[in-house]
Short mmCIF file of C-alpha atoms in Angstrom, two decimals:
data_model
loop_
_atom_site.label_atom_id
_atom_site.label_comp_id
_atom_site.label_asym_id
_atom_site.label_seq_id
_atom_site.Cartn_x
_atom_site.Cartn_y
_atom_site.Cartn_z
CA MET A 1 -84.24 -118.54 92.60
CA LYS A 2 -87.46 -119.88 90.68
CA SER A 3 -89.55 -123.08 91.78
CA LEU A 4 -87.47 -126.32 90.79
CA ASP A 5 -90.24 -128.67 89.65
CA GLU A 6 -88.14 -132.55 89.34
CA THR A 7 -91.01 -134.20 87.31
CA GLN A 8 -91.19 -130.93 84.44
CA ILE A 9 -87.09 -131.27 84.16
CA ARG A 10 -87.00 -135.22 83.90
CA GLU A 11 -89.72 -135.41 81.35
CA GLU A 12 -88.36 -132.33 79.63
CA ILE A 13 -85.23 -134.69 79.03
CA LEU A 14 -86.84 -137.42 78.48
CA GLN A 15 -89.34 -136.16 75.69
CA LYS A 16 -86.72 -134.37 73.99
CA ILE A 17 -84.76 -137.83 73.51
CA LYS A 18 -87.29 -139.32 72.03
CA SER A 19 -88.19 -136.67 69.55
CA HIS A 20 -84.89 -137.50 68.53
CA GLY A 21 -85.50 -140.96 68.68
CA LYS A 22 -83.42 -142.69 71.58
CA PHE A 23 -79.92 -142.89 72.74
CA PRO A 24 -77.37 -144.66 69.84
CA ASP A 25 -77.54 -148.44 70.71
CA ASN A 26 -74.06 -148.47 72.32
CA HIS A 27 -74.04 -151.19 74.88
CA GLY A 28 -70.58 -152.18 74.12
CA ARG A 29 -69.42 -148.97 74.73
CA ASP A 30 -67.92 -148.23 71.66
CA VAL A 31 -65.69 -145.07 71.22
CA ALA A 32 -66.32 -144.63 67.68
CA VAL A 33 -69.75 -145.09 68.37
CA PHE A 34 -70.06 -142.49 70.44
CA TRP A 35 -68.37 -139.99 68.95
CA GLU A 36 -70.39 -140.34 66.06
CA LYS A 37 -73.55 -140.92 66.86
CA THR A 38 -73.73 -139.96 70.41
CA TRP A 39 -71.90 -136.56 70.81
CA PRO A 40 -73.42 -135.02 67.73
CA MET A 41 -76.91 -136.21 68.92
CA LEU A 42 -76.04 -134.22 72.60
CA GLY A 43 -75.69 -131.09 71.03
CA GLU A 44 -78.84 -131.09 69.21
CA LEU A 45 -80.74 -132.27 71.86
CA GLY A 46 -78.94 -128.94 73.84
CA PHE A 47 -77.84 -130.93 76.16
CA LEU A 48 -73.94 -129.17 76.30
CA GLY A 49 -74.75 -126.15 77.50
CA PHE A 50 -77.37 -126.73 80.45
CA LEU A 51 -75.03 -124.19 82.85
CA ILE A 52 -74.54 -122.28 79.93
CA SER A 53 -76.70 -119.13 79.96
CA LYS A 54 -79.58 -118.41 77.04
CA GLU A 55 -78.46 -115.03 76.66
CA ASN A 56 -74.44 -117.37 75.02
CA GLY A 57 -76.66 -120.14 73.76
CA GLY A 58 -77.33 -122.31 76.29
CA ARG A 59 -80.04 -123.67 78.83
CA GLY A 60 -78.77 -121.60 81.32
CA TYR A 61 -80.21 -124.55 84.21
CA SER A 62 -79.41 -123.75 88.33
CA ALA A 63 -77.19 -126.27 89.47
CA GLN A 64 -80.27 -127.63 90.90
CA GLU A 65 -81.80 -128.14 87.54
CA TYR A 66 -78.76 -129.24 86.48
CA VAL A 67 -78.00 -132.37 88.18
CA ILE A 68 -81.45 -133.37 88.02
CA ALA A 69 -80.76 -133.68 83.89
CA LEU A 70 -77.70 -134.89 84.99
CA GLU A 71 -79.23 -138.02 87.13
CA THR A 72 -82.00 -138.85 84.12
CA ILE A 73 -79.58 -138.87 80.79
CA ALA A 74 -77.29 -140.94 83.05
CA GLY A 75 -80.07 -143.68 83.64
CA LEU A 76 -80.18 -144.27 79.75
CA ASP A 77 -76.76 -143.69 78.80
CA PRO A 78 -73.88 -143.08 81.68
CA MET A 79 -71.54 -142.48 79.03
CA ALA A 80 -72.97 -139.59 77.61
CA ALA A 81 -74.12 -138.13 81.09
CA TYR A 82 -70.02 -138.45 81.99
CA VAL A 83 -68.93 -136.40 78.75
CA ILE A 84 -72.04 -133.70 79.61
CA ASN A 85 -70.51 -133.26 82.69
CA GLU A 86 -66.46 -133.02 81.81
CA HIS A 87 -67.47 -130.62 78.95
CA SER A 88 -70.11 -128.14 80.75
CA THR A 89 -67.83 -128.38 84.62
CA ILE A 90 -64.22 -128.23 84.85
CA GLY A 91 -63.98 -128.19 81.10
CA GLY A 92 -66.12 -124.95 79.93
CA LEU A 93 -67.60 -123.57 83.01
CA GLY A 94 -64.39 -121.30 83.72
CA VAL A 95 -64.98 -119.36 80.59
CA SER A 96 -68.68 -118.67 82.15
CA THR A 97 -67.82 -117.76 85.59
CA THR A 98 -64.53 -115.76 85.14
CA GLY A 99 -63.73 -115.77 81.62
CA SER A 100 -63.58 -112.32 80.20
CA GLN A 101 -66.02 -111.16 77.29
CA LEU A 102 -63.70 -111.76 74.38
CA GLN A 103 -63.31 -114.57 75.90
CA LYS A 104 -67.16 -115.41 76.40
CA ASP A 105 -68.28 -113.98 72.94
CA LYS A 106 -65.67 -116.92 71.23
CA TYR A 107 -66.45 -119.70 73.10
CA LEU A 108 -68.83 -119.97 74.92
CA ASP A 109 -71.93 -120.67 72.15
CA LYS A 110 -69.26 -123.01 70.08
CA LEU A 111 -69.47 -125.00 74.06
CA ALA A 112 -73.38 -125.12 73.86
CA THR A 113 -73.95 -126.35 70.86
CA GLY A 114 -70.97 -128.95 71.00
CA LYS A 115 -68.96 -127.35 67.85
CA ILE A 116 -65.81 -127.52 70.16
CA LEU A 117 -65.55 -130.02 73.42
CA ALA A 118 -63.49 -128.64 75.99
CA GLY A 119 -60.87 -129.99 78.67
CA PHE A 120 -59.34 -129.45 82.06
CA GLY A 121 -55.31 -129.76 82.38
CA LEU A 122 -54.37 -129.91 86.15
CA THR A 123 -52.85 -133.47 87.10
CA GLU A 124 -49.35 -132.87 86.05
CA PRO A 125 -47.08 -136.57 86.39
CA GLY A 126 -45.41 -135.95 89.24
CA HIS A 127 -48.91 -134.70 91.19
CA GLY A 128 -52.52 -135.11 91.11
CA SER A 129 -54.66 -133.27 94.32
CA ASP A 130 -51.56 -131.79 95.48
CA VAL A 131 -52.10 -127.87 92.95
CA THR A 132 -48.88 -126.69 95.44
CA SER A 133 -46.79 -128.76 93.48
CA LEU A 134 -47.46 -127.60 89.73
CA LYS A 135 -44.12 -128.25 87.20
CA THR A 136 -45.89 -126.01 84.61
CA THR A 137 -44.90 -122.66 84.00
CA ALA A 138 -46.48 -119.67 82.13
CA VAL A 139 -43.53 -116.99 81.72
CA LYS A 140 -44.41 -113.50 80.39
CA ASP A 141 -42.60 -112.41 77.18
CA GLY A 142 -44.11 -109.24 75.52
CA GLY A 143 -47.97 -109.27 75.67
CA ASN A 144 -47.38 -113.32 75.82
CA TYR A 145 -46.98 -116.20 77.93
CA LEU A 146 -44.38 -118.80 76.96
CA ILE A 147 -46.06 -121.91 78.65
CA ASN A 148 -44.20 -124.92 79.48
CA GLY A 149 -45.73 -128.39 81.18
CA LYS A 150 -47.29 -131.86 81.28
CA LYS A 151 -50.46 -132.68 81.94
CA ILE A 152 -52.11 -136.06 81.78
CA HIS A 153 -54.87 -137.88 83.00
CA ILE A 154 -57.18 -135.41 80.90
CA SER A 155 -60.71 -136.50 80.25
CA LEU A 156 -61.67 -136.79 76.25
CA ALA A 157 -58.10 -135.12 75.45
CA GLU A 158 -57.92 -136.44 72.15
CA GLN A 159 -61.10 -134.98 71.44
CA ALA A 160 -60.85 -131.77 72.81
CA ASP A 161 -60.12 -128.86 70.71
CA ILE A 162 -59.17 -126.37 73.82
CA PHE A 163 -58.12 -126.72 77.30
CA THR A 164 -58.17 -124.79 80.65
CA VAL A 165 -54.18 -125.11 81.82
CA VAL A 166 -53.23 -124.32 85.41
CA ALA A 167 -49.90 -123.26 85.23
CA GLY A 168 -47.29 -121.31 87.67
CA VAL A 169 -46.16 -117.94 86.65
CA PRO A 170 -42.74 -116.33 88.47
CA ALA A 171 -43.54 -114.04 91.01
CA ASP A 172 -40.87 -113.50 93.23
CA GLU A 173 -39.41 -116.80 94.63
CA LYS A 174 -42.76 -118.57 94.16
CA ASN A 175 -45.27 -119.51 91.52
CA LEU A 176 -48.40 -117.65 91.73
CA ASN A 177 -51.25 -120.72 90.49
CA THR A 178 -52.75 -119.15 86.58
CA ALA A 179 -55.83 -120.63 84.39
CA PHE A 180 -55.36 -120.14 80.76
CA LEU A 181 -57.75 -121.08 78.13
CA ILE A 182 -55.01 -122.73 75.38
CA GLU A 183 -56.99 -124.32 71.71
CA LYS A 184 -55.13 -128.07 71.19
CA ALA A 185 -54.16 -126.51 67.41
CA ASN A 186 -51.61 -123.95 69.04
CA PRO A 187 -48.75 -125.07 67.89
CA GLY A 188 -46.75 -125.12 70.84
CA LEU A 189 -48.87 -128.14 72.04
CA ARG A 190 -49.06 -131.56 71.32
CA MET A 191 -50.38 -134.31 72.58
CA GLY A 192 -48.27 -136.84 74.96
CA GLU A 193 -47.93 -141.02 74.58
CA GLU A 194 -50.66 -141.78 76.94
CA ASN A 195 -53.35 -141.53 75.59
CA SER A 196 -56.23 -144.13 75.51
CA SER A 197 -59.79 -144.60 74.34
CA PRO A 198 -60.79 -148.28 76.14
CA GLU A 199 -64.18 -149.77 74.75
CA GLY A 200 -66.26 -150.42 77.70
CA TYR A 201 -65.70 -147.70 80.27
CA LEU A 202 -67.50 -144.60 81.46
CA ILE A 203 -64.53 -142.21 79.93
CA PRO A 204 -64.70 -142.36 75.83
CA GLY A 205 -61.05 -141.72 75.78
CA ALA A 206 -58.14 -139.71 78.43
CA GLY A 207 -54.65 -138.46 77.60
CA SER A 208 -51.92 -135.95 78.25
CA ILE A 209 -50.78 -132.99 76.29
CA GLU A 210 -46.90 -131.42 76.29
CA MET A 211 -46.60 -127.76 75.87
CA ASP A 212 -43.35 -126.22 74.96
CA ASN A 213 -42.62 -122.65 74.44
CA CYS A 214 -46.15 -122.30 74.04
CA VAL A 215 -47.27 -118.96 73.01
CA VAL A 216 -50.29 -118.08 74.44
CA GLY A 217 -51.84 -114.18 74.42
CA ALA A 218 -52.60 -112.51 77.85
CA ASP A 219 -55.89 -112.29 76.30
CA MET A 220 -56.29 -115.78 77.23
CA MET A 221 -55.86 -116.10 80.92
CA LEU A 222 -58.51 -116.89 82.73
CA GLY A 223 -59.11 -114.48 85.43
CA GLU A 224 -56.38 -112.93 86.79
CA VAL A 225 -52.77 -114.30 87.78
CA GLY A 226 -52.43 -116.29 91.02
CA LYS A 227 -56.39 -116.77 90.56
CA ALA A 228 -56.89 -120.07 89.71
CA GLY A 229 -57.43 -121.14 93.18
CA LYS A 230 -60.85 -119.53 92.49
CA VAL A 231 -61.34 -121.24 88.91
CA SER A 232 -60.56 -124.46 89.37
CA ARG A 233 -62.40 -124.56 92.59
CA GLY A 234 -65.55 -123.54 91.11
CA VAL A 235 -65.80 -125.94 88.86
CA LEU A 236 -63.77 -128.72 90.37
CA GLU A 237 -66.97 -128.44 92.89
CA ILE A 238 -69.83 -128.40 90.77
CA GLY A 239 -67.91 -131.22 88.96
CA ARG A 240 -68.01 -133.43 91.80
CA PHE A 241 -71.38 -133.31 92.77
CA GLY A 242 -72.18 -133.12 88.87
CA LEU A 243 -70.42 -136.91 89.12
CA ALA A 244 -71.98 -138.12 91.64
CA SER A 245 -75.51 -136.74 90.30
CA ILE A 246 -74.43 -139.47 87.75
CA TYR A 247 -73.67 -142.56 89.98
CA VAL A 248 -77.51 -141.94 91.77
CA GLY A 249 -78.69 -142.19 88.16
CA ASN A 250 -76.40 -145.45 87.26
CA SER A 251 -77.29 -147.37 90.33
CA GLN A 252 -81.19 -146.44 89.93
CA THR A 253 -80.94 -148.41 86.33
CA ALA A 254 -79.10 -151.61 88.60
CA LEU A 255 -82.07 -151.50 91.29
CA ASN A 256 -84.32 -151.28 88.54
CA LEU A 257 -82.67 -154.13 86.72
CA CYS A 258 -82.50 -156.02 89.77
CA VAL A 259 -85.94 -155.49 90.66
CA GLN A 260 -86.71 -157.13 86.95
CA TYR A 261 -84.72 -159.73 87.65
CA ALA A 262 -85.82 -161.05 90.84
CA HIS A 263 -89.74 -161.00 89.51
CA LYS A 264 -88.65 -163.44 86.41
CA ARG A 265 -85.70 -165.55 88.31
CA ASN A 266 -87.00 -169.07 89.09
CA GLN A 267 -85.33 -171.11 92.19
CA PHE A 268 -86.94 -173.64 94.19
CA GLY A 269 -90.55 -172.54 92.21
CA LYS A 270 -90.83 -169.43 92.94
CA PRO A 271 -89.16 -165.84 91.76
CA ILE A 272 -86.24 -164.67 94.00
CA SER A 273 -88.45 -161.66 94.47
CA ASN A 274 -90.06 -163.95 97.52
CA TYR A 275 -87.25 -164.28 99.57
CA GLN A 276 -86.09 -162.54 102.21
CA ALA A 277 -82.45 -162.46 101.67
CA ILE A 278 -83.22 -160.75 98.12
CA GLN A 279 -85.39 -158.36 99.48
CA PHE A 280 -83.12 -156.96 101.78
CA LYS A 281 -80.78 -156.17 99.39
CA LEU A 282 -82.80 -154.21 97.33
CA ALA A 283 -84.00 -152.36 100.48
CA ASP A 284 -80.47 -151.96 101.25
CA MET A 285 -79.99 -150.58 97.59
CA ARG A 286 -82.62 -148.19 97.53
CA VAL A 287 -82.32 -146.88 100.39
CA GLY A 288 -78.78 -145.75 99.36
CA ILE A 289 -79.98 -144.58 95.95
CA GLN A 290 -82.10 -141.74 98.10
CA ALA A 291 -79.87 -140.89 100.90
CA ALA A 292 -77.29 -140.09 97.73
CA ARG A 293 -79.67 -138.70 95.79
CA LEU A 294 -80.84 -135.67 98.60
CA LEU A 295 -76.56 -135.42 99.17
CA VAL A 296 -76.35 -134.45 95.85
CA ARG A 297 -79.36 -132.15 96.19
CA ASP A 298 -78.33 -130.45 98.66
CA ALA A 299 -74.73 -129.23 97.53
CA ALA A 300 -76.68 -128.05 94.60
CA ARG A 301 -79.08 -125.67 96.75
CA ILE A 302 -76.12 -124.71 98.09
CA TYR A 303 -74.21 -123.92 95.52
CA ASP A 304 -76.92 -121.88 94.01
CA GLU A 305 -77.16 -119.81 96.97
CA GLY A 306 -73.33 -119.15 95.71
CA LYS A 307 -72.07 -120.95 99.20
CA SER A 308 -68.93 -122.84 99.34
CA THR A 309 -70.19 -126.71 98.50
CA ILE A 310 -66.35 -127.58 98.80
CA GLU A 311 -67.72 -129.84 102.01
CA SER A 312 -71.18 -130.47 100.69
CA GLY A 313 -69.87 -131.37 97.41
CA ALA A 314 -67.51 -134.09 98.96
CA MET A 315 -69.80 -135.26 101.06
CA ALA A 316 -71.73 -136.23 97.91
CA LYS A 317 -69.18 -137.67 95.98
CA LEU A 318 -67.85 -139.72 98.51
CA PHE A 319 -71.25 -141.45 99.67
CA THR A 320 -72.41 -142.06 96.56
CA THR A 321 -69.37 -143.48 94.48
CA GLU A 322 -69.11 -145.76 97.23
CA MET A 323 -72.95 -146.35 97.91
CA ALA A 324 -72.76 -146.72 93.88
CA ARG A 325 -69.89 -149.46 94.44
CA ASN A 326 -71.80 -151.73 97.26
CA VAL A 327 -75.05 -151.39 94.62
CA GLY A 328 -72.77 -153.02 91.67
CA ILE A 329 -71.35 -155.98 93.58
CA GLU A 330 -75.15 -156.51 94.87
CA ALA A 331 -76.78 -156.34 91.69
CA ILE A 332 -74.04 -158.80 90.59
CA GLN A 333 -75.00 -161.12 93.53
CA ILE A 334 -78.53 -161.10 92.59
CA HIS A 335 -78.19 -161.68 88.67
CA GLY A 336 -75.70 -164.70 89.88
CA GLY A 337 -73.59 -165.97 86.33
CA HIS A 338 -76.45 -164.26 83.97
CA SER A 339 -74.30 -160.89 85.31
CA TYR A 340 -71.69 -161.62 83.28
CA LEU A 341 -73.68 -162.99 80.21
CA ALA A 342 -76.10 -159.69 80.12
CA ASP A 343 -76.56 -156.87 77.80
CA PRO A 344 -74.69 -154.67 79.30
CA PRO A 345 -73.11 -156.39 81.86
CA ILE A 346 -74.30 -156.36 84.99
CA ASP A 347 -70.12 -156.01 86.43
CA TRP A 348 -69.97 -152.15 84.71
CA PHE A 349 -71.96 -150.71 87.37
CA MET A 350 -69.28 -152.09 90.01
CA ARG A 351 -66.49 -150.94 87.51
CA ASP A 352 -67.74 -147.83 86.66
CA ALA A 353 -68.12 -147.04 90.13
CA LYS A 354 -64.82 -148.03 91.51
CA MET A 355 -63.53 -145.46 88.67
CA GLY A 356 -65.66 -142.76 90.22
CA GLU A 357 -64.23 -143.09 93.77
CA ILE A 358 -61.17 -141.51 92.07
CA LEU A 359 -61.98 -139.26 89.47
CA GLY A 360 -62.50 -135.93 90.58
CA GLY A 361 -60.66 -136.51 93.91
CA THR A 362 -59.99 -139.32 95.66
CA SER A 363 -62.56 -141.20 98.12
CA GLU A 364 -59.70 -140.12 100.88
CA VAL A 365 -58.89 -136.50 99.54
CA MET A 366 -63.01 -136.12 99.90
CA ARG A 367 -62.48 -137.43 103.94
CA MET A 368 -59.68 -135.24 104.06
CA LEU A 369 -61.67 -131.95 102.92
CA ILE A 370 -64.47 -133.42 105.08
CA SER A 371 -62.55 -133.93 108.19
CA ARG A 372 -60.94 -130.28 107.61
CA LYS A 373 -64.22 -128.66 107.43
CA VAL A 374 -65.38 -130.89 110.83
CA LEU A 375 -62.27 -130.15 112.62
CA ALA A 376 -62.27 -126.26 111.86
CA SER A 377 -65.61 -126.08 113.22
CA GLN A 378 -65.21 -127.76 116.64
CA GLU A 379 -62.22 -124.76 116.73
CA GLU A 380 -64.89 -121.94 116.04
CA SER A 381 -66.81 -123.01 118.64
#
C-alpha cells in the first residue's frame, strides 16, 4: 500500500471545500437545505466516490485514507459525513466488492458522482441484527426473482434511488440469505409509511420499503445465492468504523468549542480555563478522542490488509460512540446554560452520540461480537 500522509489528506479535503466556498450554512440541520445544497456539493467535490476505484470514476481511497477524510469532513459537517458513509459503505460498496461487471458499469460512476443515492435494506419489523430471522423472500421465477417483504430503519430511504436488499431464497427447508440490487423505480417496490425527516438530527431522513411480488432479474443479484453474509459483513464492517471516525471528528469539534469557551468565559474574576475542574474535563476529553482515533485507524489498517475487522471494527465503534456521549455530556457541563442557546446547540453532540450507540449495531451487539472473539481465542490457546 502507498504511504499514508494524514496531513496531506486533511489539507486536500479542506482545500477542496474552500475552493467551493464552504459547506452550506445549515446549523439548524434543515433537511431540505441539505438535499438541495449540500448533497450536490458532495458529488461535485468527489466526496461520494472515496471508496470507488479511479477506473470507475471514484478516488480509490484505502480504508485508512477514507477514515481520515471522513473525520475531517465530520469536524465541519457531521450530517454530510454521515451521508457519505451510508452511501459509500453499506449503500454502494457491495457493487464495488461483489458486483458483476455489468452492475459496476451501470452504477459505479453514478454512485461516485451522486447521480444516484444508495440505501441498504436489512432490518425488518421483527428483527434488527438477527439475520437468521429474515422474513423477506426471493422466489425464483424463470430468469427473475419475486421478492416479497418489508425493510425498515433504512437511512436515506426516501431519497435513495437504489437499494441493496437481503432476502431469503427458499432451498430445501431453509432460506438462503441473498443480496439483490433493487431500483426504487421498480413497480413492485413502494415506500412504507414509516418515513421521517426530522430536522436537527444527524440523519437527514430514514424510512421503510415494501416489496410486493417485486420482479428482480437474476442479473441484479449481488454475488451468489446464499452469500449475502459476505456482502453485508464486508460493507457493515467498514461502515461501522467509518461511523466511528465521524464521531471522532464530531467530538474533536466539541472539544475545540469547549476550549474556546473556557478561555473567554469568566467566573470569579478569571477565565474558567484556569480552574482545575475544567482542565481535568478537557484532559479526559482529549485522551478519549485520541484513543478512539487510534482504534479507528487500527481497524482501517486491518481492513486494508484484507483481514476481518469484526472485532476491531466493533471495538472502534463501541469505544468511540460511548466516548462521544461522554464528551457531549461534559461539553454541556462546561458551557452550562449557554449550551442550549448556542448555534448550533451544544447538546446536539450528546444527542448525536447516543444515536451512534444504536446505528449500525447497538453497543450491546458490539460487546457480543467482541466477547465471542475473546472467548474463541481462549479456547484456541
